[in-house]
Amino acid sequence: MARALYGPGGFFVRERPADHFRTSAHASPLFAAALARLVCQVDTALGAPATLDLVDVGAGRGELLTALLAELPPPVRARVRPIGVEVTMRSWDGISWRTDLPRGLTGVLLATEWLDNIPLDLARDGRYLDTGLNPGDPLSPADAAWAERWWPAGPDEVIEIGRTRDEAWADAVAAVSAGLALAVDYGHLREHRPPRSTATGFRHGREVPPAFDGSTDITCHVAMDSAAAAAGPDHVLLRQRDALHRLGVDGRRPPLTLASTDPIAYVRALSTAGAGAELTAPAGLGAHWWLAHPVALPHPLPLLP
Ligand SMILES: C[S@@+](CC[C@H](N)C(=O)[O-])C[C@H]1O[C@@H](n2cnc3c(N)ncnc32)[C@H](O)[C@@H]1O
């Protein structure tokens, strides 16, 4: 998975994520607008620092950062230092790009659909599986301990060892000195682990079998509870649907009376409602998880009561 995605000529080294799959970041500007409201809440809780870091880890081509910056009120925007972290460096007006995590951040660190692309191992009956799902070496003590704590499985069941995601997320949260770290991703909790492997490929908008030659994306759902625990006890884990409702996004249709009083406003509101409905759909993007870790925030955030 690591070689196919990030090795020489690997999928993400070559490709633009948005050409292959659609995340919340691409579904609608409502997502960036909601995150902008969250960034403002963090800014207020931090007492409007002179520099507010805004870091997007796994930033693709900077689509979310660009949309988010456009949604921020000018007095906040003027203090924001936007940073995109990606496996290959990009250059973009107004955004600093880097391949490693910056440290000592004051502000917000975002990671939307990043953790599901962190390479992991599959295992069955205490042994690693190769890409053809054939058993190989026994699990290392650290992976065996992870499996026992987070994914106890019966004979013949395939598990996805999330330790690499836990470590990546703990490291990202540790990069924030004050503010908020937020991961948004699809995943599962211990009591509802999937019965079979979630390894999936995407190419040009289609779901395809994962290929390990760099020709497809390869993604596995995220064990959100283990990632949460790895990064510290002070966190909130909620569904995107609930998070977006708290940030003022929903899929409610405008009142029909608006159609006769202001038809243009009605059509606009209908379109917004459609985008809100997609982002909050209980069986779609709305079922994604928001894992939020506040760090040294003097005041609680409205998102995280
Ligand atoms: C599924 S895409 C998500 C893109 C974007 N955040 C979105 O929501 O549309 C995951 C991205 O994470 C990047 N990525 C994975 N591991 C990374 C790492 N260790 N450092 C920086 N970027 C990474 C990949 O290159 C890829 O662009």
Tab-separated table of C-alpha atoms and ligand atoms in Angstrom:
chain	number	residue	atom	x	y	z
A	1	MET	CA	0.000	0.000	0.000
A	2	ALA	CA	2.835	2.364	0.933
A	3	ARG	CA	4.734	1.660	-2.265
A	4	ALA	CA	1.658	1.767	-4.494
A	5	LEU	CA	0.454	5.104	-3.121
A	6	TYR	CA	3.629	6.934	-2.147
A	7	GLY	CA	6.601	5.125	-3.719
A	8	PRO	CA	8.339	6.362	-6.879
A	9	GLY	CA	5.572	7.059	-9.421
A	10	GLY	CA	2.978	6.087	-6.782
A	11	PHE	CA	-0.671	6.972	-7.168
A	12	PHE	CA	-0.688	10.070	-4.931
A	13	VAL	CA	2.735	11.168	-6.124
A	14	ARG	CA	1.298	11.348	-9.646
A	15	GLU	CA	-2.406	11.959	-9.393
A	16	ARG	CA	-4.783	14.695	-8.294
A	17	PRO	CA	-7.164	13.158	-5.690
A	18	ALA	CA	-10.139	15.184	-6.977
A	19	ASP	CA	-9.817	13.470	-10.389
A	20	HIS	CA	-10.594	10.124	-8.788
A	21	PHE	CA	-12.999	10.509	-5.895
A	22	ARG	CA	-15.291	13.000	-4.272
A	23	THR	CA	-14.812	13.972	-0.634
A	24	SER	CA	-16.829	16.413	1.479
A	25	ALA	CA	-14.254	19.033	0.523
A	26	HIS	CA	-15.354	18.743	-3.112
A	27	ALA	CA	-19.058	18.048	-2.567
A	28	SER	CA	-20.041	21.631	-1.733
A	29	PRO	CA	-18.670	25.008	-0.576
A	30	LEU	CA	-20.986	24.580	2.429
A	31	PHE	CA	-18.353	22.269	3.912
A	32	ALA	CA	-15.620	24.926	3.740
A	33	ALA	CA	-18.058	27.537	5.040
A	34	ALA	CA	-18.877	25.374	8.075
A	35	LEU	CA	-15.180	24.790	8.732
A	36	ALA	CA	-14.596	28.532	8.438
A	37	ARG	CA	-17.134	29.051	11.228
A	38	LEU	CA	-15.243	26.485	13.292
A	39	VAL	CA	-11.927	28.236	12.596
A	40	CYS	CA	-13.515	31.487	13.824
A	41	GLN	CA	-14.680	29.740	17.006
A	42	VAL	CA	-11.125	28.532	17.645
A	43	ASP	CA	-9.738	31.987	16.874
A	44	THR	CA	-12.104	33.538	19.422
A	45	ALA	CA	-11.278	30.889	22.030
A	46	LEU	CA	-7.568	31.631	21.497
A	47	GLY	CA	-8.163	35.371	21.909
A	48	ALA	CA	-7.435	36.282	18.250
A	49	PRO	CA	-3.691	35.525	18.128
A	50	ALA	CA	-1.463	37.634	15.863
A	51	THR	CA	-0.859	34.563	13.674
A	52	LEU	CA	-3.483	31.854	13.331
A	53	ASP	CA	-2.112	28.657	11.794
A	54	LEU	CA	-4.405	26.823	9.409
A	55	VAL	CA	-2.888	23.523	8.366
A	56	ASP	CA	-4.448	21.001	6.011
A	57	VAL	CA	-2.716	17.607	6.184
A	58	GLY	CA	-3.200	15.560	3.016
A	59	ALA	CA	-4.330	18.757	1.331
A	60	GLY	CA	-4.590	17.385	-2.217
A	61	ARG	CA	-4.162	20.387	-4.492
A	62	GLY	CA	-5.292	22.850	-1.832
A	63	GLU	CA	-8.938	22.927	-2.843
A	64	LEU	CA	-10.262	22.934	0.728
A	65	LEU	CA	-7.706	25.467	1.987
A	66	THR	CA	-8.486	27.819	-0.878
A	67	ALA	CA	-12.248	27.553	-0.311
A	68	LEU	CA	-11.831	27.964	3.433
A	69	LEU	CA	-9.696	31.081	3.108
A	70	ALA	CA	-12.347	32.609	0.872
A	71	GLU	CA	-14.998	32.003	3.549
A	72	LEU	CA	-13.106	33.603	6.444
A	73	PRO	CA	-14.043	37.147	7.506
A	74	PRO	CA	-11.260	39.532	6.336
A	75	PRO	CA	-10.039	40.416	9.881
A	76	VAL	CA	-9.471	36.717	10.587
A	77	ARG	CA	-8.145	35.955	7.091
A	78	ALA	CA	-5.533	38.689	7.529
A	79	ARG	CA	-3.998	36.834	10.495
A	80	VAL	CA	-4.133	33.323	9.007
A	81	ARG	CA	-0.995	31.446	7.992
A	82	PRO	CA	-2.226	28.714	5.591
A	83	ILE	CA	-0.078	25.602	5.216
A	84	GLY	CA	-0.738	22.608	2.963
A	85	VAL	CA	0.996	19.330	3.822
A	86	GLU	CA	1.286	16.896	0.916
A	87	VAL	CA	3.528	14.078	-0.203
A	88	THR	CA	4.722	16.085	-3.167
A	89	MET	CA	5.327	19.815	-2.903
A	90	ARG	CA	2.930	22.164	-4.654
A	91	SER	CA	3.232	25.843	-5.179
A	92	TRP	CA	0.144	27.921	-4.781
A	93	ASP	CA	-0.366	31.596	-4.272
A	94	GLY	CA	-0.724	32.436	-0.611
A	95	ILE	CA	-0.345	28.857	0.710
A	96	SER	CA	2.944	27.468	2.018
A	97	TRP	CA	3.439	23.865	1.006
A	98	ARG	CA	5.560	21.291	2.764
A	99	THR	CA	5.929	17.539	2.922
A	100	ASP	CA	6.303	17.260	6.697
A	101	LEU	CA	4.131	18.408	9.574
A	102	PRO	CA	4.930	21.862	10.969
A	103	ARG	CA	5.174	21.910	14.787
A	104	GLY	CA	4.212	24.287	17.579
A	105	LEU	CA	1.005	25.352	15.846
A	106	THR	CA	-1.450	27.875	17.215
A	107	GLY	CA	-4.710	27.459	15.351
A	108	VAL	CA	-6.422	24.636	13.482
A	109	LEU	CA	-5.013	21.473	11.958
A	110	LEU	CA	-7.374	19.688	9.552
A	111	ALA	CA	-7.118	16.251	8.001
A	112	THR	CA	-10.052	15.389	5.765
A	113	GLU	CA	-9.920	11.860	4.397
A	114	TRP	CA	-6.219	11.619	5.173
A	115	LEU	CA	-6.123	8.771	7.710
A	116	ASP	CA	-7.917	6.314	5.399
A	117	ASN	CA	-4.959	6.591	3.012
A	118	ILE	CA	-2.308	5.900	5.660
A	119	PRO	CA	-0.945	2.465	4.735
A	120	LEU	CA	-1.825	-0.405	7.047
A	121	ASP	CA	-1.503	-4.173	7.252
A	122	LEU	CA	-4.247	-6.729	6.952
A	123	ALA	CA	-4.138	-9.832	9.126
A	124	ARG	CA	-6.004	-13.057	9.779
A	125	ASP	CA	-5.572	-15.601	12.561
A	126	GLY	CA	-2.552	-13.722	13.967
A	127	ARG	CA	-0.654	-13.525	10.650
A	128	TYR	CA	-0.093	-10.698	8.176
A	129	LEU	CA	-1.744	-11.123	4.785
A	130	ASP	CA	-0.082	-10.339	1.476
A	131	THR	CA	-1.876	-8.451	-1.308
A	132	GLY	CA	-3.448	-11.730	-2.450
A	133	LEU	CA	-4.723	-12.265	1.121
A	134	ASN	CA	-2.353	-15.210	1.678
A	135	PRO	CA	-0.973	-15.600	5.219
A	136	GLY	CA	2.626	-14.644	5.939
A	137	ASP	CA	4.621	-13.827	9.071
A	138	PRO	CA	3.070	-13.776	12.554
A	139	LEU	CA	2.048	-10.339	13.865
A	140	SER	CA	4.658	-8.274	15.694
A	141	PRO	CA	3.997	-7.940	19.455
A	142	ALA	CA	2.845	-4.307	18.936
A	143	ASP	CA	0.366	-5.246	16.186
A	144	ALA	CA	-0.851	-8.287	18.125
A	145	ALA	CA	-1.486	-6.042	21.153
A	146	TRP	CA	-3.358	-3.542	18.936
A	147	ALA	CA	-5.493	-6.331	17.482
A	148	GLU	CA	-6.320	-7.708	20.901
A	149	ARG	CA	-7.370	-4.319	22.239
A	150	TRP	CA	-9.084	-2.826	19.205
A	151	TRP	CA	-10.186	-5.569	16.853
A	152	PRO	CA	-10.709	-8.923	18.537
A	153	ALA	CA	-11.665	-11.283	15.719
A	154	GLY	CA	-12.779	-14.846	15.339
A	155	PRO	CA	-11.074	-17.525	13.217
A	156	ASP	CA	-10.795	-16.677	9.492
A	157	GLU	CA	-11.828	-13.033	10.028
A	158	VAL	CA	-9.728	-10.376	8.297
A	159	ILE	CA	-8.706	-7.376	10.401
A	160	GLU	CA	-7.122	-4.050	9.420
A	161	ILE	CA	-4.431	-3.032	11.869
A	162	GLY	CA	-4.933	0.665	12.523
A	163	ARG	CA	-1.754	1.244	14.533
A	164	THR	CA	-0.131	3.257	11.727
A	165	ARG	CA	-3.154	5.596	11.609
A	166	ASP	CA	-3.115	5.936	15.412
A	167	GLU	CA	0.533	6.952	15.329
A	168	ALA	CA	0.022	9.378	12.439
A	169	TRP	CA	-2.926	11.034	14.170
A	170	ALA	CA	-1.199	11.231	17.575
A	171	ASP	CA	1.743	12.900	15.839
A	172	ALA	CA	-0.534	15.390	14.056
A	173	VAL	CA	-2.363	16.312	17.277
A	174	ALA	CA	0.990	16.727	19.050
A	175	ALA	CA	1.933	19.326	16.412
A	176	VAL	CA	-0.752	21.653	17.835
A	177	SER	CA	0.406	23.688	20.848
A	178	ALA	CA	-2.901	25.517	21.187
A	179	GLY	CA	-6.071	25.200	19.140
A	180	LEU	CA	-7.860	22.312	17.536
A	181	ALA	CA	-6.924	19.225	15.536
A	182	LEU	CA	-9.767	17.787	13.485
A	183	ALA	CA	-9.821	14.584	11.435
A	184	VAL	CA	-12.804	13.895	9.181
A	185	ASP	CA	-13.037	10.403	7.756
A	186	TYR	CA	-15.102	7.295	7.237
A	187	GLY	CA	-14.560	4.610	9.797
A	188	HIS	CA	-15.884	2.394	12.527
A	189	LEU	CA	-15.836	1.749	16.268
A	190	ARG	CA	-14.863	-1.394	18.185
A	191	GLU	CA	-18.415	-2.600	18.620
A	192	HIS	CA	-19.113	-2.351	14.887
A	193	ARG	CA	-15.967	-3.439	13.056
A	194	PRO	CA	-16.696	-4.466	9.482
A	195	PRO	CA	-17.077	-8.200	8.898
A	196	ARG	CA	-14.685	-8.187	5.922
A	197	SER	CA	-11.845	-6.041	4.621
A	198	THR	CA	-12.828	-2.516	3.602
A	199	ALA	CA	-9.838	-2.180	1.232
A	200	THR	CA	-11.158	-0.362	-1.826
A	201	GLY	CA	-9.693	1.237	-4.917
A	202	PHE	CA	-10.837	4.332	-6.778
A	203	ARG	CA	-9.970	5.410	-10.282
A	204	HIS	CA	-11.598	8.200	-12.290
A	205	GLY	CA	-14.610	8.370	-9.988
A	206	ARG	CA	-15.293	4.640	-9.988
A	207	GLU	CA	-14.911	2.133	-7.195
A	208	VAL	CA	-12.539	-0.593	-8.447
A	209	PRO	CA	-10.614	-3.472	-6.843
A	210	PRO	CA	-7.530	-2.021	-5.136
A	211	ALA	CA	-4.457	-2.509	-7.318
A	212	PHE	CA	-0.994	-2.472	-5.769
A	213	ASP	CA	0.809	-1.184	-8.859
A	214	GLY	CA	0.044	2.523	-8.373
A	215	SER	CA	-2.850	2.556	-10.829
A	216	THR	CA	-5.614	3.072	-8.226
A	217	ASP	CA	-6.159	4.792	-4.940
A	218	ILE	CA	-6.154	2.292	-2.046
A	219	THR	CA	-8.183	3.140	1.025
A	220	CYS	CA	-9.352	1.334	4.159
A	221	HIS	CA	-11.870	2.641	6.680
A	222	VAL	CA	-10.411	4.091	9.877
A	223	ALA	CA	-10.691	2.618	13.387
A	224	MET	CA	-11.725	6.025	14.734
A	225	ASP	CA	-11.846	5.050	18.412
A	226	SER	CA	-8.278	3.754	18.469
A	227	ALA	CA	-7.019	6.864	16.656
A	228	ALA	CA	-8.907	8.999	19.185
A	229	ALA	CA	-7.437	7.155	22.159
A	230	ALA	CA	-3.913	7.313	20.720
A	231	ALA	CA	-4.026	11.106	20.538
A	232	GLY	CA	-5.229	11.649	24.102
A	233	PRO	CA	-8.367	11.512	26.218
A	234	ASP	CA	-9.487	15.081	25.516
A	235	HIS	CA	-11.463	14.595	22.335
A	236	VAL	CA	-14.934	14.560	20.846
A	237	LEU	CA	-16.006	11.994	18.281
A	238	LEU	CA	-19.234	12.704	16.465
A	239	ARG	CA	-20.856	12.058	13.112
A	240	GLN	CA	-20.446	14.648	10.356
A	241	ARG	CA	-24.208	14.980	10.275
A	242	ASP	CA	-24.292	16.170	13.909
A	243	ALA	CA	-21.175	18.313	13.574
A	244	LEU	CA	-22.532	20.139	10.524
A	245	HIS	CA	-25.912	20.655	12.187
A	246	ARG	CA	-24.100	22.342	15.082
A	247	LEU	CA	-22.285	24.530	12.559
A	248	GLY	CA	-25.515	25.563	10.870
A	249	VAL	CA	-25.631	23.194	7.867
A	250	ASP	CA	-28.667	21.047	7.253
A	251	GLY	CA	-30.656	19.773	4.309
A	252	ARG	CA	-33.932	21.456	5.177
A	253	ARG	CA	-35.890	22.731	2.201
A	254	PRO	CA	-36.902	26.412	2.158
A	255	PRO	CA	-40.560	27.211	2.925
A	256	LEU	CA	-42.774	26.870	-0.140
A	257	THR	CA	-44.130	30.382	0.425
A	258	LEU	CA	-40.698	31.739	-0.621
A	259	ALA	CA	-41.318	30.340	-4.121
A	260	SER	CA	-44.094	32.855	-4.707
A	261	THR	CA	-42.571	35.820	-2.839
A	262	ASP	CA	-38.991	35.476	-4.165
A	263	PRO	CA	-38.605	32.682	-6.760
A	264	ILE	CA	-34.878	33.319	-7.328
A	265	ALA	CA	-34.106	33.148	-3.612
A	266	TYR	CA	-36.234	29.999	-3.450
A	267	VAL	CA	-34.237	28.254	-6.206
A	268	ARG	CA	-30.971	29.290	-4.548
A	269	ALA	CA	-32.155	28.025	-1.163
A	270	LEU	CA	-33.255	24.743	-2.766
A	271	SER	CA	-29.803	24.218	-4.217
A	272	THR	CA	-28.165	24.979	-0.842
A	273	ALA	CA	-30.576	22.537	0.817
A	274	GLY	CA	-29.571	19.870	-1.729
A	275	ALA	CA	-25.871	20.364	-0.977
A	276	GLY	CA	-26.569	20.347	2.780
A	277	ALA	CA	-28.570	17.141	2.376
A	278	GLU	CA	-25.651	15.466	0.588
A	279	LEU	CA	-23.129	16.486	3.265
A	280	THR	CA	-25.394	15.283	6.084
A	281	ALA	CA	-26.969	12.184	4.465
A	282	PRO	CA	-27.143	9.498	7.194
A	283	ALA	CA	-26.049	6.746	4.783
A	284	GLY	CA	-23.481	8.898	2.967
A	285	LEU	CA	-21.151	11.741	3.909
A	286	GLY	CA	-23.227	12.492	7.014
A	287	ALA	CA	-22.106	9.160	8.496
A	288	HIS	CA	-18.441	10.173	8.341
A	289	TRP	CA	-16.765	10.860	11.675
A	290	TRP	CA	-15.403	14.117	13.031
A	291	LEU	CA	-12.647	13.489	15.556
A	292	ALA	CA	-11.794	16.753	17.298
A	293	HIS	CA	-8.998	17.258	19.815
A	294	PRO	CA	-8.997	20.665	21.521
A	295	VAL	CA	-5.524	21.590	22.782
A	296	ALA	CA	-4.944	24.163	25.541
A	297	LEU	CA	-8.074	26.115	24.626
A	298	PRO	CA	-8.997	28.536	27.412
A	299	HIS	CA	-12.704	28.442	26.433
A	300	PRO	CA	-14.846	25.550	25.203
A	301	LEU	CA	-15.973	25.612	21.570
A	302	PRO	CA	-19.663	25.717	20.644
A	303	LEU	CA	-18.949	22.696	18.383
A	304	LEU	CA	-17.671	20.750	21.373
A	305	PRO	CA	-19.993	21.425	24.279
B	1	LIG	C1	-8.040	11.008	0.064
B	1	LIG	S1	-6.923	12.277	-0.287
B	1	LIG	C2	-7.790	13.605	0.520
B	1	LIG	C3	-7.553	14.933	-0.139
B	1	LIG	C4	-8.309	16.099	0.508
B	1	LIG	N1	-7.948	16.266	1.912
B	1	LIG	C5	-9.812	15.928	0.393
B	1	LIG	O1	-10.478	15.833	1.428
B	1	LIG	O2	-10.315	15.908	-0.721
B	1	LIG	C6	-5.591	11.938	0.825
B	1	LIG	C7	-4.387	12.805	0.582
B	1	LIG	O3	-3.483	12.631	1.679
B	1	LIG	C8	-2.169	12.713	1.164
B	1	LIG	N2	-1.260	12.092	2.133
B	1	LIG	C9	-1.229	10.838	2.555
B	1	LIG	N3	-0.233	10.623	3.451
B	1	LIG	C10	0.388	11.796	3.605
B	1	LIG	C11	1.462	12.238	4.401
B	1	LIG	N4	2.113	11.423	5.223
B	1	LIG	N5	1.824	13.522	4.336
B	1	LIG	C12	1.172	14.359	3.508
B	1	LIG	N6	0.120	14.021	2.728
B	1	LIG	C13	-0.269	12.748	2.770
B	1	LIG	C14	-2.259	11.973	-0.163
B	1	LIG	O4	-1.184	12.297	-1.027
B	1	LIG	C15	-3.622	12.458	-0.683
B	1	LIG	O5	-3.504	13.607	-1.473
